[in-house]
Coordinates of N, CA and C in Angstrom, one line a residue:
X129 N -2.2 3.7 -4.1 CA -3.5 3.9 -3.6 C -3.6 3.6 -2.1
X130 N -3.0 2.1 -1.6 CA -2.9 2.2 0.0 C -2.4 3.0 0.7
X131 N -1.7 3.8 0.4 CA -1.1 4.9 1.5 C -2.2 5.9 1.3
X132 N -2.6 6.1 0.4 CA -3.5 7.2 0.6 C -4.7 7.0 1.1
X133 N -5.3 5.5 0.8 CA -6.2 5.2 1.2 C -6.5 5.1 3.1
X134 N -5.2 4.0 3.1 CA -5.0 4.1 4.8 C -5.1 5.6 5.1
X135 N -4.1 6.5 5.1 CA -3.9 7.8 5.8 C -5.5 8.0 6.5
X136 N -6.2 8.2 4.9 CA -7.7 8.6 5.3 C -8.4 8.0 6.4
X137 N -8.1 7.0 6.2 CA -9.3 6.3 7.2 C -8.3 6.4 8.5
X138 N -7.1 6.8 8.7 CA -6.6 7.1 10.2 C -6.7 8.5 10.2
X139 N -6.8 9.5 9.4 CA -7.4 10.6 10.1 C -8.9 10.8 10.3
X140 N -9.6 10.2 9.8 CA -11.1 9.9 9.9 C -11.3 9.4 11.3
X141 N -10.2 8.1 11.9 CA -10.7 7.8 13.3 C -10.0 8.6 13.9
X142 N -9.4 9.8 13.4 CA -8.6 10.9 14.7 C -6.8 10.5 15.1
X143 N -6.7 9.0 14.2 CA -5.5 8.6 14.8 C -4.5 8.7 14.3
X144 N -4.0 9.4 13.4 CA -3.1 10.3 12.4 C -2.0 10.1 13.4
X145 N -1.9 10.7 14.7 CA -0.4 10.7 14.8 C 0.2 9.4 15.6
X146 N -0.6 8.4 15.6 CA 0.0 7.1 15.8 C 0.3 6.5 14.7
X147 N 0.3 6.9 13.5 CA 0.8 5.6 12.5 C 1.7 6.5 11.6
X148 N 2.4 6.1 11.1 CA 3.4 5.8 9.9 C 3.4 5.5 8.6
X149 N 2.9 6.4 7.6 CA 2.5 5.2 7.0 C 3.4 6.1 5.3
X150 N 3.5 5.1 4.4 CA 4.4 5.2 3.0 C 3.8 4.4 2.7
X151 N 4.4 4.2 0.8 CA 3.9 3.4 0.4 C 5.5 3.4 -0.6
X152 N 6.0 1.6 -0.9 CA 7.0 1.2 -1.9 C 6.8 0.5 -2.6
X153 N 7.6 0.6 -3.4 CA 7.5 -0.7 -4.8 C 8.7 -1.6 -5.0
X154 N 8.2 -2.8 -5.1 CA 9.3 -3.8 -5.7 C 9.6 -3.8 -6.6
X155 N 9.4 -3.4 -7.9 CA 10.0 -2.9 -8.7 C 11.0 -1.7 -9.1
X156 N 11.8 -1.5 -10.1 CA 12.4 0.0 -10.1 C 11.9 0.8 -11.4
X157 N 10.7 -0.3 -12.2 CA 9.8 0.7 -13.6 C 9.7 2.3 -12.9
X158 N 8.7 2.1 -11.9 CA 8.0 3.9 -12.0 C 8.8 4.6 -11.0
X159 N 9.9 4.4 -10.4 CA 10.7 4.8 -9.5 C 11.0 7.1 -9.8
X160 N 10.4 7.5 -9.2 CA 10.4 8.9 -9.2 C 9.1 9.3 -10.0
X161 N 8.1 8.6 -10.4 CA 7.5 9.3 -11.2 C 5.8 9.1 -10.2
X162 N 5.2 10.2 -10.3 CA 3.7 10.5 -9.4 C 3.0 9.7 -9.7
X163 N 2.0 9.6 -8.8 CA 0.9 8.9 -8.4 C 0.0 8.4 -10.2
X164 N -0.1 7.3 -10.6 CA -0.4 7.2 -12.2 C -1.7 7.7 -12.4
X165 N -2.1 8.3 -13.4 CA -3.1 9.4 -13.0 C -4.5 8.7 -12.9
X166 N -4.7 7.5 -13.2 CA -6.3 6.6 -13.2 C -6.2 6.5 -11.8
X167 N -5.4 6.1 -11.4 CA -5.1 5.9 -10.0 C -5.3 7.3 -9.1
X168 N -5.1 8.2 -9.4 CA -4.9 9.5 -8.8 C -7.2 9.7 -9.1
X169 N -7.3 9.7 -10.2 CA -8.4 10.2 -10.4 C -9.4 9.0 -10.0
X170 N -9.4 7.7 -9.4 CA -10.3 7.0 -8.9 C -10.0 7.2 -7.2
X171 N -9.3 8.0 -6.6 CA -8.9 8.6 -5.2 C -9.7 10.2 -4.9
X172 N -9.6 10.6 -6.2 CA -10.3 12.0 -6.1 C -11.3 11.4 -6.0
X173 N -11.9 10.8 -6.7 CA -13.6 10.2 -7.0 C -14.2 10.2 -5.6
X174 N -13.4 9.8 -4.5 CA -13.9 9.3 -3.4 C -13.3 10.2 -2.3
X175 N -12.9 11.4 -2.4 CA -12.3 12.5 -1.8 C -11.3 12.3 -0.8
X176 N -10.4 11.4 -1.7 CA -9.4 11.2 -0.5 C -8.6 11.9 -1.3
X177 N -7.3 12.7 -0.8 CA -6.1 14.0 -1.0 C -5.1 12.8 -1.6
X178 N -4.3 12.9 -2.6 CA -3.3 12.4 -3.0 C -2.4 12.8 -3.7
X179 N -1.9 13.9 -3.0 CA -0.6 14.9 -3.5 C 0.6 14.3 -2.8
X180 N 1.8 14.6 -3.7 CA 3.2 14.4 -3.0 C 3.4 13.6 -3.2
X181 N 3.2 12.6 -4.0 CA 3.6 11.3 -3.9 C 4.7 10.7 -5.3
X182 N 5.7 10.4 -4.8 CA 6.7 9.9 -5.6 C 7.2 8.2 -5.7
X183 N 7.5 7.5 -6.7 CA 7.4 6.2 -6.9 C 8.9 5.8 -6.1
X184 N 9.1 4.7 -5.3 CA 10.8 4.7 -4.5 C 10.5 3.0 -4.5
X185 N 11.4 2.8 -4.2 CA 10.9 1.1 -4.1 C 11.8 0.9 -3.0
X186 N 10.9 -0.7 -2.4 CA 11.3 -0.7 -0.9 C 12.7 -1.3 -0.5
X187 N 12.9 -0.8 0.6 CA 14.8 -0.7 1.5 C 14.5 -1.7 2.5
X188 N 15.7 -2.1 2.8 CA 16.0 -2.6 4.0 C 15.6 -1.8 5.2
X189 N 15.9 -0.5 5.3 CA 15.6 0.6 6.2 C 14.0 0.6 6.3
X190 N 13.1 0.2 5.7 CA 11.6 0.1 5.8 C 11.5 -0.9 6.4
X191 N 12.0 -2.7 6.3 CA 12.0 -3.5 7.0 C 12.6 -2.9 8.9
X192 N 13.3 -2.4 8.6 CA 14.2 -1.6 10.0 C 13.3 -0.6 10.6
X193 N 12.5 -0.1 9.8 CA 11.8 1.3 10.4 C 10.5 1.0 10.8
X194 N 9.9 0.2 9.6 CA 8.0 0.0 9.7 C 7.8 -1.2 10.6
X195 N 6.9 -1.3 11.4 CA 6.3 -2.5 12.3 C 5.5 -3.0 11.3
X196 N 5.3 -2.5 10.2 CA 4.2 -3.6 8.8 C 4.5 -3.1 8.2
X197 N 4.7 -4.7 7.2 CA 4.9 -4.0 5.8 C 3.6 -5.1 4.8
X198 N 2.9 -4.7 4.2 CA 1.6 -5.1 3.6 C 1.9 -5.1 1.9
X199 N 1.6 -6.3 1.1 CA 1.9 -6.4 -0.2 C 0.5 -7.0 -0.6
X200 N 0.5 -6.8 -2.0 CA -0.9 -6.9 -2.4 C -0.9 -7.8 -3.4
X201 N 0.0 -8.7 -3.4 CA -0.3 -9.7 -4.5 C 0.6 -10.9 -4.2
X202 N 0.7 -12.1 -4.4 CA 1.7 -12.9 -4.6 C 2.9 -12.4 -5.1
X203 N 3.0 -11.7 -6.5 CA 3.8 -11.9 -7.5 C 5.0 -10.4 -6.0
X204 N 4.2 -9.6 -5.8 CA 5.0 -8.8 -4.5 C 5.8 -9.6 -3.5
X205 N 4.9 -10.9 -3.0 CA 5.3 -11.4 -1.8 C 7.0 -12.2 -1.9
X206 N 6.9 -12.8 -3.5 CA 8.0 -13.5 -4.0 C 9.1 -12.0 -4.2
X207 N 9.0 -10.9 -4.6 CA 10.0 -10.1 -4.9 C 10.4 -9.7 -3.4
X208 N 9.4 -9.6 -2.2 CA 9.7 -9.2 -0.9 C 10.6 -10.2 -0.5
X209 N 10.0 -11.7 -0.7 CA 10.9 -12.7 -0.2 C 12.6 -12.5 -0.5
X210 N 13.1 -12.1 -1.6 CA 13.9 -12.1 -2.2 C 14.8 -10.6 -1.7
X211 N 13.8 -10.0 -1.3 CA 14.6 -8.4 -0.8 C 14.9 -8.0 0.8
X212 N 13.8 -8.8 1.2 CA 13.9 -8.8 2.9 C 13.7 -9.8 3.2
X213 N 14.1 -10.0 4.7 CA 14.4 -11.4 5.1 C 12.8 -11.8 5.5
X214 N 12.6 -13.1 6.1 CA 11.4 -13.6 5.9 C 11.0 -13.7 7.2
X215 N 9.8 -12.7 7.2 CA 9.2 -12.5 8.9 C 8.1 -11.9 8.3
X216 N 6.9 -13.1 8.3 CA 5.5 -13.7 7.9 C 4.9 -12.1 9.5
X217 N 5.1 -12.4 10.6 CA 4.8 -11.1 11.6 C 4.8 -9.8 11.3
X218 N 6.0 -9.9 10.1 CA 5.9 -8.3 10.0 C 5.2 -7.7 8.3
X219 N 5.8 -8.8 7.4 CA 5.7 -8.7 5.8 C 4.2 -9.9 5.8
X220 N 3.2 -9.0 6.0 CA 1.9 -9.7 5.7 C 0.9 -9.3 3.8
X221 N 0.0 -10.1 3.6 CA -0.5 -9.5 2.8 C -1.6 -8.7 2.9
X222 N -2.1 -8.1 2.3 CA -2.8 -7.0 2.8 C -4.4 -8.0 2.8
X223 N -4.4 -8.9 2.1 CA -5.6 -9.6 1.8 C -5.2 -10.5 2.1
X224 N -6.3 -11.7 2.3 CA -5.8 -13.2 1.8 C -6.1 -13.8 0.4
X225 N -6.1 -12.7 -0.2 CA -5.9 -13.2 -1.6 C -5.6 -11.8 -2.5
X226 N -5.4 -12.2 -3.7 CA -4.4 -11.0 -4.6 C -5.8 -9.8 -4.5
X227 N -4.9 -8.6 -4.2 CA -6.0 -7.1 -4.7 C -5.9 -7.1 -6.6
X228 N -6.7 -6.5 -6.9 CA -7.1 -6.6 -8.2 C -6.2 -5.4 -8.8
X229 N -5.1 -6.3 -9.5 CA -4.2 -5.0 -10.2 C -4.9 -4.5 -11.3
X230 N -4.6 -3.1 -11.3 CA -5.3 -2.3 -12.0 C -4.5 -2.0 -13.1
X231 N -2.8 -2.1 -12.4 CA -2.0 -2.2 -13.9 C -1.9 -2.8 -15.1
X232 N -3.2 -4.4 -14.5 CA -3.5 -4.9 -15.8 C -4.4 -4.9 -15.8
X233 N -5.5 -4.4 -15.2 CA -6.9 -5.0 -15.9 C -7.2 -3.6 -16.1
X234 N -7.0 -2.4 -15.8 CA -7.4 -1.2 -16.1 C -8.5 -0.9 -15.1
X235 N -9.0 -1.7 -14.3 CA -10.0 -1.5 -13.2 C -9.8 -0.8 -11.6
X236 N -9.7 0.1 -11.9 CA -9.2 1.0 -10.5 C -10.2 1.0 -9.8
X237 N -11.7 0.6 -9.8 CA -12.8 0.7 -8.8 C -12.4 -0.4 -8.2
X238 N -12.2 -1.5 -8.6 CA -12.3 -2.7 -7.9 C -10.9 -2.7 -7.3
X239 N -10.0 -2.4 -7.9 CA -8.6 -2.5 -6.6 C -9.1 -1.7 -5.7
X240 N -9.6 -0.3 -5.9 CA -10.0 0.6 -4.6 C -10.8 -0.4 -3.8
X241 N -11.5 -0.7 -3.9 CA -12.7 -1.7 -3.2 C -11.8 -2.6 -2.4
X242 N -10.9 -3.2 -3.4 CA -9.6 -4.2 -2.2 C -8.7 -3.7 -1.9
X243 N -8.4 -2.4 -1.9 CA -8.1 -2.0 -0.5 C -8.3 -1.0 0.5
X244 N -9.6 -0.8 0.3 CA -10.3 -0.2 1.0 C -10.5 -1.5 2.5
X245 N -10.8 -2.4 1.4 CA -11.1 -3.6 2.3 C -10.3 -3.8 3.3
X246 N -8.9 -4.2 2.7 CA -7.6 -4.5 3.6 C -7.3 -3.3 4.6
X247 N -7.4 -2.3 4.0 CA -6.8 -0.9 5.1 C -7.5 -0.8 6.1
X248 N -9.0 -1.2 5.8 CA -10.2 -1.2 7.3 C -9.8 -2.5 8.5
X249 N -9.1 -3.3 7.7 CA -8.8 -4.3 8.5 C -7.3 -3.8 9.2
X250 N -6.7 -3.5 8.5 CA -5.5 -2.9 9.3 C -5.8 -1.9 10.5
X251 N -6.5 -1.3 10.1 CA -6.7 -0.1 11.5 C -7.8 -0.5 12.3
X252 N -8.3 -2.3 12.3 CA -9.3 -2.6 13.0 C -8.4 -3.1 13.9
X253 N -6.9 -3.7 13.2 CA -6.1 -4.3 14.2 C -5.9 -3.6 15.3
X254 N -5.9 -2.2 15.0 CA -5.1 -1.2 15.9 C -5.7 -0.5 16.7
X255 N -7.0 -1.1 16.9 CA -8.5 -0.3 17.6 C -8.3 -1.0 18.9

């Protein structure tokens, strides 16, 4: 939902072709499989586009490629620790505290809400 969510609000401020943006997983569960559909359909709710999107989980080459890389929970930050090297500058959380997984509580309004929150803060950085 952050990639899609960010994109929106950088083509909203016009600034689409300054940023970069994907989305990975630490895991390898949903690895090739689309956008999960509660998720897909609390993104339509709110008319943001969320086509194309395939599950990959994150590379070294993302650490090498992205100037940010943003995780949304603790239980992320510990698998990040473990997969890329540790640079607090680049591997931030998206909040200062966990976004509301929706893979367990079933609540996709309220994760949208945190990171709606966090993504407004990211592109406030960049203003």
């Amino acid at each position: 939902m952050g990639k899609f969510i960010l994109e929106d609000l950088v083509r909203k401020a016009g600034r689409s072709s300054e940023f970069e943006i994907d989305s990975a997983a630490v895991s390898r569960e949903e690895l090739g499989n689309p956008l999960y559909p509660p998720a897909r359909r609390e993104l339509q709710k709110h008319g943001i586009p969320c086509e194309g999107h395939r599950a990959r989980q994150v590379t070294m080459e993302d650490y090498r490629r992205f100037d940010r890389i943003y995780y949304m929970d603790g239980s992320n930050a510990r698998y990040l620790s473990r997969m890329l090297p540790k640079d607090p500058e680049k591997i931030r959380p998206l909040l200062q505290r966990d976004v509301a997984d929706p893979w367990y509580t079933g609540d996709f309004a309220a994760a949208y809400e945190d990171i709606v929150e966090g993504c407004r803060k990211i592109l406030e950085e960049f203003l």
